[in-house]
JSON list of C-alpha atoms and ligand atoms in Angstrom, two decimals:
[
{"chain": "A", "resi": 620, "resn": "MET", "atom": "CA", "xyz": [-1.44, -0.45, -9.33]},
{"chain": "A", "resi": 621, "resn": "ASN", "atom": "CA", "xyz": [0.25, -0.92, -12.69]},
{"chain": "A", "resi": 622, "resn": "GLU", "atom": "CA", "xyz": [1.95, -4.32, -12.89]},
{"chain": "A", "resi": 623, "resn": "ASN", "atom": "CA", "xyz": [4.70, -3.04, -15.18]},
{"chain": "A", "resi": 624, "resn": "CYS", "atom": "CA", "xyz": [5.53, 0.02, -13.10]},
{"chain": "A", "resi": 625, "resn": "LEU", "atom": "CA", "xyz": [8.70, 0.13, -10.98]},
{"chain": "A", "resi": 626, "resn": "PHE", "atom": "CA", "xyz": [7.27, 2.56, -8.43]},
{"chain": "A", "resi": 627, "resn": "CYS", "atom": "CA", "xyz": [3.99, 0.62, -8.10]},
{"chain": "A", "resi": 628, "resn": "LYS", "atom": "CA", "xyz": [6.16, -2.42, -7.28]},
{"chain": "A", "resi": 629, "resn": "ILE", "atom": "CA", "xyz": [8.06, -0.37, -4.68]},
{"chain": "A", "resi": 630, "resn": "ILE", "atom": "CA", "xyz": [4.79, 0.88, -3.13]},
{"chain": "A", "resi": 631, "resn": "SER", "atom": "CA", "xyz": [3.46, -2.70, -2.90]},
{"chain": "A", "resi": 632, "resn": "GLY", "atom": "CA", "xyz": [6.72, -3.94, -1.36]},
{"chain": "A", "resi": 633, "resn": "ALA", "atom": "CA", "xyz": [7.48, -6.28, -4.26]},
{"chain": "A", "resi": 634, "resn": "ILE", "atom": "CA", "xyz": [10.72, -4.31, -4.73]},
{"chain": "A", "resi": 635, "resn": "PRO", "atom": "CA", "xyz": [12.48, -3.19, -1.53]},
{"chain": "A", "resi": 636, "resn": "SER", "atom": "CA", "xyz": [13.06, 0.48, -0.78]},
{"chain": "A", "resi": 637, "resn": "SER", "atom": "CA", "xyz": [14.31, 2.68, 2.01]},
{"chain": "A", "resi": 638, "resn": "LYS", "atom": "CA", "xyz": [10.98, 4.09, 3.22]},
{"chain": "A", "resi": 639, "resn": "VAL", "atom": "CA", "xyz": [10.94, 7.47, 4.92]},
{"chain": "A", "resi": 640, "resn": "TYR", "atom": "CA", "xyz": [7.19, 8.16, 5.02]},
{"chain": "A", "resi": 641, "resn": "GLU", "atom": "CA", "xyz": [3.86, 6.51, 4.23]},
{"chain": "A", "resi": 642, "resn": "ASP", "atom": "CA", "xyz": [0.20, 7.39, 4.61]},
{"chain": "A", "resi": 643, "resn": "GLU", "atom": "CA", "xyz": [-3.06, 6.43, 2.89]},
{"chain": "A", "resi": 644, "resn": "CYS", "atom": "CA", "xyz": [-2.23, 8.32, -0.32]},
{"chain": "A", "resi": 645, "resn": "VAL", "atom": "CA", "xyz": [1.54, 8.79, -0.38]},
{"chain": "A", "resi": 646, "resn": "TYR", "atom": "CA", "xyz": [4.72, 6.67, -0.22]},
{"chain": "A", "resi": 647, "resn": "ALA", "atom": "CA", "xyz": [8.19, 8.21, 0.08]},
{"chain": "A", "resi": 648, "resn": "PHE", "atom": "CA", "xyz": [11.59, 6.53, -0.13]},
{"chain": "A", "resi": 649, "resn": "ARG", "atom": "CA", "xyz": [15.25, 7.40, -0.65]},
{"chain": "A", "resi": 650, "resn": "ASP", "atom": "CA", "xyz": [16.47, 7.71, -4.22]},
{"chain": "A", "resi": 651, "resn": "ILE", "atom": "CA", "xyz": [18.84, 4.87, -5.17]},
{"chain": "A", "resi": 652, "resn": "ASN", "atom": "CA", "xyz": [21.20, 7.42, -6.80]},
{"chain": "A", "resi": 653, "resn": "PRO", "atom": "CA", "xyz": [21.10, 10.46, -4.48]},
{"chain": "A", "resi": 654, "resn": "GLN", "atom": "CA", "xyz": [22.02, 13.86, -5.91]},
{"chain": "A", "resi": 655, "resn": "ALA", "atom": "CA", "xyz": [22.18, 15.59, -2.52]},
{"chain": "A", "resi": 656, "resn": "PRO", "atom": "CA", "xyz": [22.59, 14.55, 1.15]},
{"chain": "A", "resi": 657, "resn": "VAL", "atom": "CA", "xyz": [18.79, 14.26, 1.31]},
{"chain": "A", "resi": 658, "resn": "HIS", "atom": "CA", "xyz": [17.14, 12.92, -1.84]},
{"chain": "A", "resi": 659, "resn": "VAL", "atom": "CA", "xyz": [13.69, 11.47, -1.29]},
{"chain": "A", "resi": 660, "resn": "LEU", "atom": "CA", "xyz": [11.16, 10.43, -3.92]},
{"chain": "A", "resi": 661, "resn": "VAL", "atom": "CA", "xyz": [7.59, 11.27, -2.98]},
{"chain": "A", "resi": 662, "resn": "VAL", "atom": "CA", "xyz": [5.01, 9.34, -4.97]},
{"chain": "A", "resi": 663, "resn": "PRO", "atom": "CA", "xyz": [1.22, 9.00, -4.96]},
{"chain": "A", "resi": 664, "resn": "LYS", "atom": "CA", "xyz": [-0.06, 5.50, -4.20]},
{"chain": "A", "resi": 665, "resn": "ALA", "atom": "CA", "xyz": [-2.34, 5.81, -7.24]},
{"chain": "A", "resi": 666, "resn": "HIS", "atom": "CA", "xyz": [-0.63, 5.14, -10.55]},
{"chain": "A", "resi": 667, "resn": "ILE", "atom": "CA", "xyz": [-0.54, 8.52, -12.32]},
{"chain": "A", "resi": 668, "resn": "SER", "atom": "CA", "xyz": [1.96, 8.36, -15.19]},
{"chain": "A", "resi": 669, "resn": "SER", "atom": "CA", "xyz": [3.21, 11.94, -15.10]},
{"chain": "A", "resi": 670, "resn": "ALA", "atom": "CA", "xyz": [2.33, 15.53, -14.24]},
{"chain": "A", "resi": 671, "resn": "ALA", "atom": "CA", "xyz": [0.67, 15.70, -17.65]},
{"chain": "A", "resi": 672, "resn": "ASP", "atom": "CA", "xyz": [-1.94, 13.20, -16.40]},
{"chain": "A", "resi": 673, "resn": "VAL", "atom": "CA", "xyz": [-3.03, 15.18, -13.34]},
{"chain": "A", "resi": 674, "resn": "ASN", "atom": "CA", "xyz": [-6.73, 16.08, -13.56]},
{"chain": "A", "resi": 675, "resn": "ALA", "atom": "CA", "xyz": [-9.73, 17.03, -11.41]},
{"chain": "A", "resi": 676, "resn": "GLU", "atom": "CA", "xyz": [-10.25, 13.37, -10.39]},
{"chain": "A", "resi": 677, "resn": "ASN", "atom": "CA", "xyz": [-6.72, 12.68, -9.14]},
{"chain": "A", "resi": 678, "resn": "SER", "atom": "CA", "xyz": [-5.27, 16.08, -8.17]},
{"chain": "A", "resi": 679, "resn": "VAL", "atom": "CA", "xyz": [-5.92, 15.38, -4.49]},
{"chain": "A", "resi": 680, "resn": "TYR", "atom": "CA", "xyz": [-2.90, 13.05, -4.70]},
{"chain": "A", "resi": 681, "resn": "VAL", "atom": "CA", "xyz": [-0.70, 15.98, -5.70]},
{"chain": "A", "resi": 682, "resn": "ALA", "atom": "CA", "xyz": [-1.92, 17.96, -2.72]},
{"chain": "A", "resi": 683, "resn": "LYS", "atom": "CA", "xyz": [-1.27, 14.96, -0.46]},
{"chain": "A", "resi": 684, "resn": "CYS", "atom": "CA", "xyz": [2.26, 14.64, -1.89]},
{"chain": "A", "resi": 685, "resn": "PHE", "atom": "CA", "xyz": [2.99, 18.26, -0.97]},
{"chain": "A", "resi": 686, "resn": "GLU", "atom": "CA", "xyz": [1.53, 17.83, 2.51]},
{"chain": "A", "resi": 687, "resn": "ALA", "atom": "CA", "xyz": [3.90, 14.87, 2.90]},
{"chain": "A", "resi": 688, "resn": "ILE", "atom": "CA", "xyz": [6.84, 16.85, 1.51]},
{"chain": "A", "resi": 689, "resn": "ALA", "atom": "CA", "xyz": [6.44, 19.50, 4.23]},
{"chain": "A", "resi": 690, "resn": "LYS", "atom": "CA", "xyz": [6.41, 16.78, 6.93]},
{"chain": "A", "resi": 691, "resn": "ILE", "atom": "CA", "xyz": [9.36, 14.86, 5.46]},
{"chain": "A", "resi": 692, "resn": "ALA", "atom": "CA", "xyz": [11.42, 18.03, 5.01]},
{"chain": "A", "resi": 693, "resn": "ALA", "atom": "CA", "xyz": [10.89, 18.92, 8.67]},
{"chain": "A", "resi": 694, "resn": "ALA", "atom": "CA", "xyz": [11.73, 15.37, 9.77]},
{"chain": "A", "resi": 695, "resn": "GLU", "atom": "CA", "xyz": [14.90, 15.37, 7.63]},
{"chain": "A", "resi": 696, "resn": "GLY", "atom": "CA", "xyz": [16.07, 18.65, 9.18]},
{"chain": "A", "resi": 697, "resn": "LEU", "atom": "CA", "xyz": [15.63, 20.79, 6.07]},
{"chain": "A", "resi": 698, "resn": "GLY", "atom": "CA", "xyz": [14.49, 23.87, 7.98]},
{"chain": "A", "resi": 699, "resn": "ASN", "atom": "CA", "xyz": [16.83, 26.07, 5.94]},
{"chain": "A", "resi": 700, "resn": "GLY", "atom": "CA", "xyz": [15.12, 25.13, 2.68]},
{"chain": "A", "resi": 701, "resn": "TYR", "atom": "CA", "xyz": [15.08, 22.53, -0.05]},
{"chain": "A", "resi": 702, "resn": "ARG", "atom": "CA", "xyz": [14.04, 21.97, -3.64]},
{"chain": "A", "resi": 703, "resn": "VAL", "atom": "CA", "xyz": [11.15, 19.98, -5.09]},
{"chain": "A", "resi": 704, "resn": "VAL", "atom": "CA", "xyz": [11.61, 18.78, -8.68]},
{"chain": "A", "resi": 705, "resn": "ASN", "atom": "CA", "xyz": [9.29, 17.05, -11.08]},
{"chain": "A", "resi": 706, "resn": "ASN", "atom": "CA", "xyz": [10.56, 15.80, -14.42]},
{"chain": "A", "resi": 707, "resn": "CYS", "atom": "CA", "xyz": [7.70, 15.38, -16.90]},
{"chain": "A", "resi": 708, "resn": "GLY", "atom": "CA", "xyz": [7.88, 13.37, -20.09]},
{"chain": "A", "resi": 709, "resn": "GLU", "atom": "CA", "xyz": [10.73, 12.75, -22.47]},
{"chain": "A", "resi": 710, "resn": "ASP", "atom": "CA", "xyz": [11.85, 16.36, -22.89]},
{"chain": "A", "resi": 711, "resn": "GLY", "atom": "CA", "xyz": [11.60, 16.87, -19.13]},
{"chain": "A", "resi": 712, "resn": "GLY", "atom": "CA", "xyz": [13.93, 13.93, -18.52]},
{"chain": "A", "resi": 713, "resn": "GLN", "atom": "CA", "xyz": [11.41, 11.66, -16.78]},
{"chain": "A", "resi": 714, "resn": "THR", "atom": "CA", "xyz": [12.72, 8.08, -16.62]},
{"chain": "A", "resi": 715, "resn": "VAL", "atom": "CA", "xyz": [10.10, 6.37, -14.42]},
{"chain": "A", "resi": 716, "resn": "MET", "atom": "CA", "xyz": [6.55, 6.87, -15.67]},
{"chain": "A", "resi": 717, "resn": "HIS", "atom": "CA", "xyz": [4.86, 7.11, -12.28]},
{"chain": "A", "resi": 718, "resn": "LEU", "atom": "CA", "xyz": [4.40, 10.68, -11.02]},
{"chain": "A", "resi": 719, "resn": "HIS", "atom": "CA", "xyz": [7.03, 11.54, -8.44]},
{"chain": "A", "resi": 720, "resn": "PHE", "atom": "CA", "xyz": [8.52, 14.55, -6.75]},
{"chain": "A", "resi": 721, "resn": "HIS", "atom": "CA", "xyz": [12.22, 14.68, -5.93]},
{"chain": "A", "resi": 722, "resn": "LEU", "atom": "CA", "xyz": [12.76, 16.29, -2.51]},
{"chain": "A", "resi": 723, "resn": "ILE", "atom": "CA", "xyz": [16.41, 17.34, -2.37]},
{"chain": "A", "resi": 724, "resn": "GLY", "atom": "CA", "xyz": [18.33, 19.25, 0.24]},
{"chain": "A", "resi": 725, "resn": "GLY", "atom": "CA", "xyz": [20.80, 19.10, 3.07]},
{"chain": "A", "resi": 726, "resn": "VAL", "atom": "CA", "xyz": [23.23, 21.32, 1.17]},
{"chain": "A", "resi": 727, "resn": "LYS", "atom": "CA", "xyz": [23.13, 24.78, -0.42]},
{"chain": "A", "resi": 728, "resn": "LEU", "atom": "CA", "xyz": [21.86, 23.93, -3.89]},
{"chain": "A", "resi": 729, "resn": "SER", "atom": "CA", "xyz": [23.64, 25.88, -6.57]},
{"chain": "A", "resi": 730, "resn": "GLU", "atom": "CA", "xyz": [22.71, 24.37, -9.93]},
{"chain": "A", "resi": 731, "resn": "LYS", "atom": "CA", "xyz": [19.68, 26.53, -10.56]},
{"chain": "A", "resi": 732, "resn": "ILE", "atom": "CA", "xyz": [18.22, 26.55, -14.04]},
{"chain": "A", "resi": 733, "resn": "ILE", "atom": "CA", "xyz": [15.19, 28.66, -13.07]},
{"chain": "B", "resi": 885, "resn": "LIG", "atom": "P1", "xyz": [13.13, 10.71, -12.97]},
{"chain": "B", "resi": 885, "resn": "LIG", "atom": "O1", "xyz": [14.40, 10.65, -13.78]},
{"chain": "B", "resi": 885, "resn": "LIG", "atom": "O2", "xyz": [12.04, 9.88, -13.61]},
{"chain": "B", "resi": 885, "resn": "LIG", "atom": "O3", "xyz": [12.68, 12.09, -12.62]},
{"chain": "B", "resi": 885, "resn": "LIG", "atom": "O4", "xyz": [13.49, 10.07, -11.58]},
{"chain": "B", "resi": 885, "resn": "LIG", "atom": "C1", "xyz": [13.57, 8.69, -11.37]},
{"chain": "B", "resi": 885, "resn": "LIG", "atom": "C2", "xyz": [14.41, 8.50, -10.15]},
{"chain": "B", "resi": 885, "resn": "LIG", "atom": "O5", "xyz": [14.20, 7.18, -9.68]},
{"chain": "B", "resi": 885, "resn": "LIG", "atom": "C3", "xyz": [15.92, 8.64, -10.38]},
{"chain": "B", "resi": 885, "resn": "LIG", "atom": "O6", "xyz": [16.44, 9.69, -9.57]},
{"chain": "B", "resi": 885, "resn": "LIG", "atom": "C4", "xyz": [16.49, 7.27, -10.01]},
{"chain": "B", "resi": 885, "resn": "LIG", "atom": "O7", "xyz": [17.72, 7.35, -9.34]},
{"chain": "B", "resi": 885, "resn": "LIG", "atom": "C5", "xyz": [15.40, 6.70, -9.14]},
{"chain": "B", "resi": 885, "resn": "LIG", "atom": "N1", "xyz": [15.30, 5.24, -9.18]},
{"chain": "B", "resi": 885, "resn": "LIG", "atom": "C6", "xyz": [15.29, 4.46, -10.29]},
{"chain": "B", "resi": 885, "resn": "LIG", "atom": "N2", "xyz": [15.15, 3.16, -9.94]},
{"chain": "B", "resi": 885, "resn": "LIG", "atom": "C7", "xyz": [15.07, 3.14, -8.58]},
{"chain": "B", "resi": 885, "resn": "LIG", "atom": "C8", "xyz": [14.92, 2.07, -7.64]},
{"chain": "B", "resi": 885, "resn": "LIG", "atom": "O8", "xyz": [14.82, 0.88, -7.96]},
{"chain": "B", "resi": 885, "resn": "LIG", "atom": "N3", "xyz": [14.89, 2.41, -6.31]},
{"chain": "B", "resi": 885, "resn": "LIG", "atom": "C9", "xyz": [15.00, 3.72, -5.92]},
{"chain": "B", "resi": 885, "resn": "LIG", "atom": "N4", "xyz": [14.96, 3.95, -4.58]},
{"chain": "B", "resi": 885, "resn": "LIG", "atom": "N5", "xyz": [15.13, 4.74, -6.78]},
{"chain": "B", "resi": 885, "resn": "LIG", "atom": "C10", "xyz": [15.17, 4.46, -8.10]},
{"chain": "B", "resi": 886, "resn": "LIG", "atom": "ZN1", "xyz": [2.97, 3.12, -10.97]}
]
């Protein structure tokens, strides 16, 4: 828990969120500014600042996030596919410095850059 971190405050309940999933390692909630019919943020309960800070000690949280993503996608009816996005650092466009994966879907996504 990082006292100055928005997503740590959301995980602790200090800031309200629209929760869609929670387990021991992962918290997931709806993005406040959705870019698709389904737009869920999947975050580790441990404060990891960005993908650049993933290492051998904390990488289990990344695996747990992706296990959760598969469950949430199924629960949200995304059987036809979806996209998982991680923005890392300033050049990657990351605005909240707590590792998170955007799960977006519910529409045929067209704006592919890769
Ligand atoms: P990033 O730009 O760091 O990849 O993604 C941060 C995301 O967090 C953005 O999509 C933004 O809409 C979302 N966000 C920012 N503040 C809040 C908040 O207070 N509540 C929720 N649910 N989402 C937020
Ligand atoms: Zn945090």
